[in-house]
Amino acid sequence: MSTYKIAVLPGDGIGTEVMAEAHRVLAVVQKKFGITLECTEARVGGIAIDVDGKALPQATIDLCKASDAILFGSVGGPKWETLPPNEQPERGALLPLRKIFGLFANLRPGICYPQLAHASPVRADLVAGGFDMLCVRELTGGLYFGQPKKTTEENGEPVAVDTMVYKKSEIERIAHVAFRAAQGRRKKLCSIDKANVLECSVLWRKTLIEIHAQYPDVALSHMYVDNAAMQLVRQPREFDVILAENMMGDIISDEMGAIAGSIGMLPSASLGSSKEGGLYFGLFEPGGGSAPDIAGKGIANPIAQILSAAMMLRFALGEKDAANAIERAVIAVIDSGLRTGDIWSEGCQRASTSEMGAAIAAAV
Ligand code: IPM
Ligand code: MG
């Protein structure tokens, strides 16, 4: 009987609603696979600003440090959008969590299930049969964290600067993650950069080519980010693993989420360095945000949160059978025709957040 400590941070908006469904599914998984998850909740984001005075309270950091993994909901909402940028839920909680725990590798699967291809805004013949790609995004470097980062005044005029900076070692470690991911899939890696303009990208591409020598079974290609944005909508089925630095990966992964149909379906994992046994400490969260427009209505799609829990079981806890069971259950429920509003189509049965969660729990 394996026991794990999980820091559960539901956050704001739909976070608490979809997290409740993840718990429902995890309860079944624990019984079925003989594992115990000791889940402890802590506040993060807007709710923490309201109660504790800041988006990432020390108690929350301490809980995460004492845990095997972080299961994260979502943060943010209109209520906190007028605060100084550094204090807002996103910048005040999510970015520090990534930095504190060294979560440099962000895995964002972009799966368009054939049964849900109609939900994709891309022309039907281009997504027929669905697709399955994985965006590997560098998460603790580049423009997000580079120094200097400030707004000053020059000749009476405000001047803002952000700095894109990458050390070779930072590129190497994320490259290894991407190559290994490709080895476990269709063995195609497309590295995205802007090597025709940016110094960081020149080093990025050079480093990728060097590391490629260790992964001869993977086909490596390079694509400028603007072209990649275009090819993603023109031929999404051509992509397997996509690798990008922080900012480019942020943009490309949203595009990937959109063409996959619904962001409410997409989980993500933010991982640190691998530990013994090939496991990772990580933060697992849905790809979408707190969706304040639909929060509290019980209509949000809980699948992204449930699949994030599956990624947690796989990457942080090494419970592959349990992870597979959840992923299979999600597909079975989709096959049965049950749909939340974001993926609904004619002839399907409409489900609320909790009906969807209950159906997936039952299918496990
Ligand atoms: C994401 C989000 C965050 C990011 C924001 C909320 C800071 O867009 O996880 O993709 O830019 O990384
Ligand atoms: Mg983003």
Coordinates of N, CA, C and O in Angstrom, one line a residue, residues 46 50 76-83:
G46 N -6.4 34.4 -5.8 CA -7.3 35.5 -5.3 C -7.8 35.2 -3.9 O -7.9 36.1 -3.0
D50 N -7.4 37.6 -0.6 CA -8.6 38.0 0.3 C -8.4 37.6 1.7 O -8.6 38.4 2.6
G76 N -7.1 33.5 -10.4 CA -7.3 34.8 -11.0 C -8.8 35.1 -11.2 O -9.7 34.2 -11.0
G77 N -9.1 36.3 -11.6 CA -10.5 36.7 -11.8 C -10.5 38.3 -11.8 O -9.6 38.9 -11.3
P78 N -11.7 38.8 -12.3 CA -11.8 40.3 -12.4 C -11.5 41.0 -11.1 O -11.0 42.1 -11.1
K79 N -11.9 40.4 -10.0 CA -11.8 41.0 -8.7 C -10.4 41.5 -8.4 O -10.2 42.5 -7.6
W80 N -9.4 40.8 -8.9 CA -8.0 41.1 -8.5 C -7.2 41.7 -9.6 O -6.0 41.9 -9.5
E81 N -7.9 42.1 -10.7 CA -7.2 42.6 -11.9 C -6.7 44.0 -11.8 O -5.9 44.4 -12.6
T82 N -7.2 44.7 -10.8 CA -6.7 46.1 -10.6 C -5.6 46.2 -9.6 O -5.0 47.3 -9.4
L83 N -5.2 45.1 -9.0 CA -4.0 45.1 -8.1 C -2.7 45.4 -8.9 O -2.7 45.1 -10.1

